[in-house]
PDB file of C-alpha atoms in Angstrom:
ATOM      1  CA  MET A   1      88.984 112.429 137.243  1.00  0.00           C
ATOM      2  CA  ALA A   2      87.755 110.806 134.043  1.00  0.00           C
ATOM      3  CA  LEU A   3      85.002 108.239 134.064  1.00  0.00           C
ATOM      4  CA  LYS A   4      85.966 104.782 132.941  1.00  0.00           C
ATOM      5  CA  GLN A   5      84.142 103.738 129.817  1.00  0.00           C
ATOM      6  CA  GLN A   6      82.894 100.188 129.956  1.00  0.00           C
ATOM      7  CA  LYS A   7      84.200  97.950 127.236  1.00  0.00           C
ATOM      8  CA  PRO A   8      81.557  96.200 125.165  1.00  0.00           C
ATOM      9  CA  GLN A   9      80.824  92.784 126.584  1.00  0.00           C
ATOM     10  CA  LYS A  10      79.840  91.303 123.247  1.00  0.00           C
ATOM     11  CA  LEU A  11      80.383  92.049 119.585  1.00  0.00           C
ATOM     12  CA  TYR A  12      76.718  91.599 118.659  1.00  0.00           C
ATOM     13  CA  TYR A  13      73.456  91.968 120.552  1.00  0.00           C
ATOM     14  CA  SER A  14      70.070  90.534 119.648  1.00  0.00           C
ATOM     15  CA  ILE A  15      67.064  92.743 119.022  1.00  0.00           C
ATOM     16  CA  SER A  16      65.528  91.575 122.315  1.00  0.00           C
ATOM     17  CA  GLU A  17      68.654  92.596 124.238  1.00  0.00           C
ATOM     18  CA  VAL A  18      68.671  96.042 122.619  1.00  0.00           C
ATOM     19  CA  ALA A  19      64.931  96.449 123.229  1.00  0.00           C
ATOM     20  CA  LYS A  20      65.529  95.683 126.925  1.00  0.00           C
ATOM     21  CA  MET A  21      68.386  98.201 127.101  1.00  0.00           C
ATOM     22  CA  PHE A  22      66.067 101.004 126.028  1.00  0.00           C
ATOM     23  CA  ASP A  23      62.794  99.658 127.428  1.00  0.00           C
ATOM     24  CA  VAL A  24      61.102  99.682 124.033  1.00  0.00           C
ATOM     25  CA  ASN A  25      59.347  97.034 121.958  1.00  0.00           C
ATOM     26  CA  GLU A  26      61.259  95.123 119.321  1.00  0.00           C
ATOM     27  CA  SER A  27      58.744  96.438 116.791  1.00  0.00           C
ATOM     28  CA  ALA A  28      59.806  99.993 117.672  1.00  0.00           C
ATOM     29  CA  LEU A  29      63.415  99.102 116.864  1.00  0.00           C
ATOM     30  CA  ARG A  30      62.399  97.578 113.538  1.00  0.00           C
ATOM     31  CA  PHE A  31      60.369 100.699 112.744  1.00  0.00           C
ATOM     32  CA  TRP A  32      63.229 103.042 113.716  1.00  0.00           C
ATOM     33  CA  GLU A  33      65.538 100.996 111.510  1.00  0.00           C
ATOM     34  CA  LYS A  34      63.284 101.794 108.529  1.00  0.00           C
ATOM     35  CA  GLU A  35      63.018 105.484 109.431  1.00  0.00           C
ATOM     36  CA  PHE A  36      66.649 106.241 110.407  1.00  0.00           C
ATOM     37  CA  SER A  37      69.448 105.096 108.114  1.00  0.00           C
ATOM     38  CA  SER A  38      71.975 105.331 110.972  1.00  0.00           C
ATOM     39  CA  ILE A  39      70.393 102.234 112.555  1.00  0.00           C
ATOM     40  CA  ASN A  40      71.564  99.417 110.340  1.00  0.00           C
ATOM     41  CA  PRO A  41      71.989  96.113 112.181  1.00  0.00           C
ATOM     42  CA  ARG A  42      73.546  93.174 110.410  1.00  0.00           C
ATOM     43  CA  LYS A  43      71.061  90.484 109.337  1.00  0.00           C
ATOM     44  CA  ASN A  44      71.697  86.847 108.612  1.00  0.00           C
ATOM     45  CA  GLU A  45      69.980  84.880 105.827  1.00  0.00           C
ATOM     46  CA  LYS A  46      66.966  84.275 108.091  1.00  0.00           C
ATOM     47  CA  GLY A  47      66.613  88.000 108.788  1.00  0.00           C
ATOM     48  CA  THR A  48      67.772  87.814 112.406  1.00  0.00           C
ATOM     49  CA  ARG A  49      69.208  91.171 113.447  1.00  0.00           C
ATOM     50  CA  PHE A  50      72.598  91.533 115.122  1.00  0.00           C
ATOM     51  CA  TYR A  51      73.326  94.956 116.631  1.00  0.00           C
ATOM     52  CA  LYS A  52      76.910  96.212 116.903  1.00  0.00           C
ATOM     53  CA  GLU A  53      77.954  98.968 119.312  1.00  0.00           C
ATOM     54  CA  GLU A  54      77.606 101.554 116.522  1.00  0.00           C
ATOM     55  CA  ASP A  55      73.997 100.460 115.970  1.00  0.00           C
ATOM     56  CA  ILE A  56      73.277 100.657 119.688  1.00  0.00           C
ATOM     57  CA  GLU A  57      74.712 104.183 119.804  1.00  0.00           C
ATOM     58  CA  ALA A  58      72.476 105.162 116.885  1.00  0.00           C
ATOM     59  CA  VAL A  59      69.480 103.681 118.738  1.00  0.00           C
ATOM     60  CA  ARG A  60      70.531 105.640 121.845  1.00  0.00           C
ATOM     61  CA  VAL A  61      70.449 108.915 119.893  1.00  0.00           C
ATOM     62  CA  VAL A  62      67.066 108.151 118.303  1.00  0.00           C
ATOM     63  CA  HIS A  63      65.678 107.069 121.682  1.00  0.00           C
ATOM     64  CA  TYR A  64      66.951 110.298 123.234  1.00  0.00           C
ATOM     65  CA  LEU A  65      65.220 112.414 120.597  1.00  0.00           C
ATOM     66  CA  LEU A  66      61.943 110.520 120.499  1.00  0.00           C
ATOM     67  CA  LYS A  67      61.433 109.360 124.066  1.00  0.00           C
ATOM     68  CA  GLU A  68      63.380 111.830 126.184  1.00  0.00           C
ATOM     69  CA  GLN A  69      63.039 114.995 124.121  1.00  0.00           C
ATOM     70  CA  GLY A  70      59.527 114.078 122.975  1.00  0.00           C
ATOM     71  CA  LEU A  71      60.134 114.924 119.330  1.00  0.00           C
ATOM     72  CA  THR A  72      58.085 113.517 116.476  1.00  0.00           C
ATOM     73  CA  LEU A  73      59.744 111.371 113.831  1.00  0.00           C
ATOM     74  CA  ALA A  74      59.875 114.363 111.508  1.00  0.00           C
ATOM     75  CA  GLY A  75      61.333 116.537 114.271  1.00  0.00           C
ATOM     76  CA  ALA A  76      63.981 113.955 115.155  1.00  0.00           C
ATOM     77  CA  LYS A  77      64.980 113.559 111.513  1.00  0.00           C
ATOM     78  CA  LYS A  78      65.231 117.330 111.127  1.00  0.00           C
ATOM     79  CA  ARG A  79      67.419 117.667 114.247  1.00  0.00           C
ATOM     80  CA  LEU A  80      69.725 114.924 112.996  1.00  0.00           C
ATOM     81  CA  ARG A  81      69.862 116.450 109.528  1.00  0.00           C
ATOM     82  CA  ASP A  82      70.521 119.979 110.835  1.00  0.00           C
ATOM     83  CA  ASN A  83      73.112 119.229 113.509  1.00  0.00           C
ATOM     84  CA  LYS A  84      73.830 115.542 114.036  1.00  0.00           C
ATOM     85  CA  GLU A  85      77.083 116.073 115.959  1.00  0.00           C
ATOM     86  CA  GLU A  86      75.397 118.342 118.515  1.00  0.00           C
ATOM     87  CA  VAL A  87      72.533 115.870 119.026  1.00  0.00           C
ATOM     88  CA  ILE A  88      74.996 113.022 119.540  1.00  0.00           C
ATOM     89  CA  ARG A  89      76.977 115.108 122.029  1.00  0.00           C
ATOM     90  CA  GLN A  90      73.817 116.026 123.955  1.00  0.00           C
ATOM     91  CA  ALA A  91      72.685 112.396 124.066  1.00  0.00           C
ATOM     92  CA  GLU A  92      76.120 111.339 125.379  1.00  0.00           C
ATOM     93  CA  VAL A  93      76.050 114.033 128.075  1.00  0.00           C
ATOM     94  CA  VAL A  94      72.556 113.021 129.194  1.00  0.00           C
ATOM     95  CA  ASP A  95      73.601 109.355 129.290  1.00  0.00           C
ATOM     96  CA  LYS A  96      76.698 110.143 131.377  1.00  0.00           C
ATOM     97  CA  LEU A  97      74.647 112.272 133.758  1.00  0.00           C
ATOM     98  CA  LYS A  98      72.191 109.393 134.223  1.00  0.00           C
ATOM     99  CA  HIS A  99      75.062 107.064 135.094  1.00  0.00           C
ATOM    100  CA  ILE A 100      76.494 109.608 137.543  1.00  0.00           C
ATOM    101  CA  ARG A 101      73.085 110.091 139.165  1.00  0.00           C
ATOM    102  CA  ALA A 102      72.617 106.330 139.537  1.00  0.00           C
ATOM    103  CA  GLU A 103      76.058 106.002 141.134  1.00  0.00           C
ATOM    104  CA  LEU A 104      75.363 108.880 143.526  1.00  0.00           C
ATOM    105  CA  LEU A 105      72.067 107.259 144.542  1.00  0.00           C
ATOM    106  CA  ARG A 106      73.882 103.958 145.195  1.00  0.00           C
ATOM    107  CA  LEU A 107      76.436 105.799 147.344  1.00  0.00           C
ATOM    108  CA  LYS A 108      73.686 107.604 149.263  1.00  0.00           C
ATOM    109  CA  GLU A 109      71.921 104.312 149.958  1.00  0.00           C
ATOM    110  CA  ALA A 110      75.198 102.784 151.151  1.00  0.00           C
ATOM    111  CA  PHE A 111      75.841 105.708 153.511  1.00  0.00           C
ATOM    112  CA  ASP A 112      72.246 105.581 154.763  1.00  0.00           C
ATOM    113  CA  ARG A 113      72.714 101.896 155.660  1.00  0.00           C
ATOM    114  CA  LEU A 114      75.870 102.807 157.625  1.00  0.00           C
ATOM    115  CA  ASP A 115      74.132 105.583 159.590  1.00  0.00           C
ATOM    116  CA  PRO A 116      72.097 103.856 162.338  1.00  0.00           C
ATOM    117  CA  GLU A 117      70.138 107.033 163.138  1.00  0.00           C
ATOM    118  CA  LYS A 118      68.336 107.095 159.785  1.00  0.00           C
TER     119      LYS A 118
END
């Protein structure tokens, strides 16, 4: 059975919304934007950033490499340069597994509430 992919709720997200999604500071996102060309949010004339889904996916990959894999900036850049497709695939798999784990924990909690002996 295939997992249903959630449709994007919005076309653009603010930097604060994206920072919340990944539990990072807005300054980290601005820094990553300078370091990784794949993160390229749209900016208006005031400089306000608007992140599309593609930008959020690029942030997800960078976050995976830096925060979850513990790589340095140089290491993350090298991994992306050497085998970007594989890194993206790994990040997607890890993200899906996190969602599955969260759903299983919700189901376990629901069953535990139904079982009066626990």
